[in-house]
GROMACS .gro file of C-alpha atoms in nm:
model
  120
    1UNK     CA    1   9.772   8.777   7.848
    2UNK     CA    2  10.066   8.951   7.683
    3UNK     CA    3   9.881   9.016   7.356
    4UNK     CA    4   9.592   9.207   7.518
    5UNK     CA    5   9.766   9.336   7.830
    6UNK     CA    6   9.483   9.199   8.049
    7UNK     CA    7   9.572   9.055   8.388
    8UNK     CA    8   9.302   8.820   8.523
    9UNK     CA    9   9.280   8.724   8.891
   10UNK     CA   10   9.038   8.505   9.081
   11UNK     CA   11   9.063   8.489   9.457
   12UNK     CA   12   8.875   8.413   9.775
   13UNK     CA   13   8.842   8.687  10.037
   14UNK     CA   14   8.773   8.622  10.404
   15UNK     CA   15   8.572   8.893  10.580
   16UNK     CA   16   8.470   8.921  10.942
   17UNK     CA   17   8.100   8.854  11.002
   18UNK     CA   18   7.946   9.196  11.071
   19UNK     CA   19   7.590   9.080  11.143
   20UNK     CA   20   7.495   9.224  11.483
   21UNK     CA   21   7.541   8.984  11.773
   22UNK     CA   22   7.175   9.026  11.874
   23UNK     CA   23   7.068   8.865  11.545
   24UNK     CA   24   7.328   8.588  11.575
   25UNK     CA   25   7.234   8.498  11.934
   26UNK     CA   26   6.862   8.476  11.868
   27UNK     CA   27   6.888   8.121  11.734
   28UNK     CA   28   6.546   7.994  11.838
   29UNK     CA   29   6.478   7.964  11.467
   30UNK     CA   30   6.696   7.689  11.316
   31UNK     CA   31   6.786   7.893  11.007
   32UNK     CA   32   6.932   8.174  11.218
   33UNK     CA   33   7.203   7.946  11.356
   34UNK     CA   34   7.386   7.974  11.021
   35UNK     CA   35   7.446   8.343  11.105
   36UNK     CA   36   7.683   8.244  11.386
   37UNK     CA   37   7.981   8.189  11.154
   38UNK     CA   38   8.284   8.406  11.242
   39UNK     CA   39   8.385   8.468  10.880
   40UNK     CA   40   8.217   8.527  10.544
   41UNK     CA   41   8.381   8.413  10.220
   42UNK     CA   42   8.362   8.605   9.894
   43UNK     CA   43   8.488   8.513   9.549
   44UNK     CA   44   8.637   8.800   9.353
   45UNK     CA   45   8.733   8.810   8.988
   46UNK     CA   46   8.918   9.102   8.834
   47UNK     CA   47   9.034   9.201   8.488
   48UNK     CA   48   9.305   9.468   8.475
   49UNK     CA   49   9.357   9.605   8.124
   50UNK     CA   50   9.695   9.776   8.133
   51UNK     CA   51   9.665   9.905   7.775
   52UNK     CA   52   9.324  10.073   7.823
   53UNK     CA   53   9.399  10.163   8.186
   54UNK     CA   54   9.084  10.017   8.337
   55UNK     CA   55   8.986   9.740   8.574
   56UNK     CA   56   8.661   9.549   8.618
   57UNK     CA   57   8.576   9.345   8.927
   58UNK     CA   58   8.295   9.103   9.008
   59UNK     CA   59   8.236   8.971   9.358
   60UNK     CA   60   7.980   8.730   9.498
   61UNK     CA   61   7.925   8.572   9.838
   62UNK     CA   62   8.015   8.206   9.891
   63UNK     CA   63   7.873   8.191  10.245
   64UNK     CA   64   7.499   8.143  10.308
   65UNK     CA   65   7.423   8.074   9.941
   66UNK     CA   66   7.112   7.877  10.039
   67UNK     CA   67   6.977   8.186  10.225
   68UNK     CA   68   7.129   8.493  10.066
   69UNK     CA   69   7.266   8.627   9.741
   70UNK     CA   70   7.509   8.916   9.738
   71UNK     CA   71   7.689   9.033   9.426
   72UNK     CA   72   7.879   9.344   9.327
   73UNK     CA   73   8.035   9.476   9.007
   74UNK     CA   74   8.285   9.761   8.996
   75UNK     CA   75   8.466   9.938   8.714
   76UNK     CA   76   8.766  10.166   8.755
   77UNK     CA   77   8.871  10.366   8.451
   78UNK     CA   78   9.077  10.669   8.360
   79UNK     CA   79   8.873  10.988   8.384
   80UNK     CA   80   8.803  11.174   8.061
   81UNK     CA   81   8.850  11.502   8.251
   82UNK     CA   82   9.194  11.423   8.387
   83UNK     CA   83   9.407  11.112   8.318
   84UNK     CA   84   9.534  11.127   8.677
   85UNK     CA   85   9.179  11.079   8.812
   86UNK     CA   86   8.980  10.758   8.831
   87UNK     CA   87   8.610  10.719   8.746
   88UNK     CA   88   8.455  10.452   8.966
   89UNK     CA   89   8.115  10.290   8.911
   90UNK     CA   90   7.962  10.020   9.125
   91UNK     CA   91   7.645   9.808   9.117
   92UNK     CA   92   7.533   9.567   9.385
   93UNK     CA   93   7.249   9.328   9.457
   94UNK     CA   94   7.135   9.176   9.788
   95UNK     CA   95   6.860   8.919   9.835
   96UNK     CA   96   6.780   8.717  10.149
   97UNK     CA   97   6.542   8.419  10.144
   98UNK     CA   98   6.477   8.128  10.375
   99UNK     CA   99   6.519   8.323  10.701
  100UNK     CA  100   6.148   8.381  10.758
  101UNK     CA  101   6.065   8.711  10.923
  102UNK     CA  102   6.435   8.802  10.935
  103UNK     CA  103   6.461   8.833  10.554
  104UNK     CA  104   6.370   9.204  10.556
  105UNK     CA  105   6.581   9.280  10.865
  106UNK     CA  106   6.891   9.112  10.718
  107UNK     CA  107   6.844   9.277  10.377
  108UNK     CA  108   6.807   9.620  10.540
  109UNK     CA  109   7.117   9.564  10.754
  110UNK     CA  110   7.323   9.447  10.455
  111UNK     CA  111   7.206   9.741  10.245
  112UNK     CA  112   7.291   9.990  10.520
  113UNK     CA  113   7.632   9.833  10.583
  114UNK     CA  114   7.726   9.834  10.214
  115UNK     CA  115   7.610  10.194  10.166
  116UNK     CA  116   7.844  10.299  10.448
  117UNK     CA  117   8.128  10.122  10.270
  118UNK     CA  118   8.050  10.300   9.943
  119UNK     CA  119   8.063  10.638  10.116
  120UNK     CA  120   8.415  10.561  10.241
   0.00000   0.00000   0.00000
């Protein structure tokens, strides 16, 4: 949008399935067989405001929507301390349902994996 300077993008990201093989192989429960997919798809929307020098992003998972909900919101903006620095804030939500006893295990794994990514 030339009048506001905002660049909007919507895209699909393909990520490698990082669920441990031990959980994917244990398919005695019918719901667990959905974990065997090689890739996970995410939809990402972003708004880059070139005039205000900030960017907002929203991401949610398109894979396993009947069993899990994963969403994330990030904001990148110019630091008030130094215009050459970036302030970054991020919020995320993970919820797993429909996998029986594995709900807690999968939520804990996802939480741990995402926390490692945040540290990077």
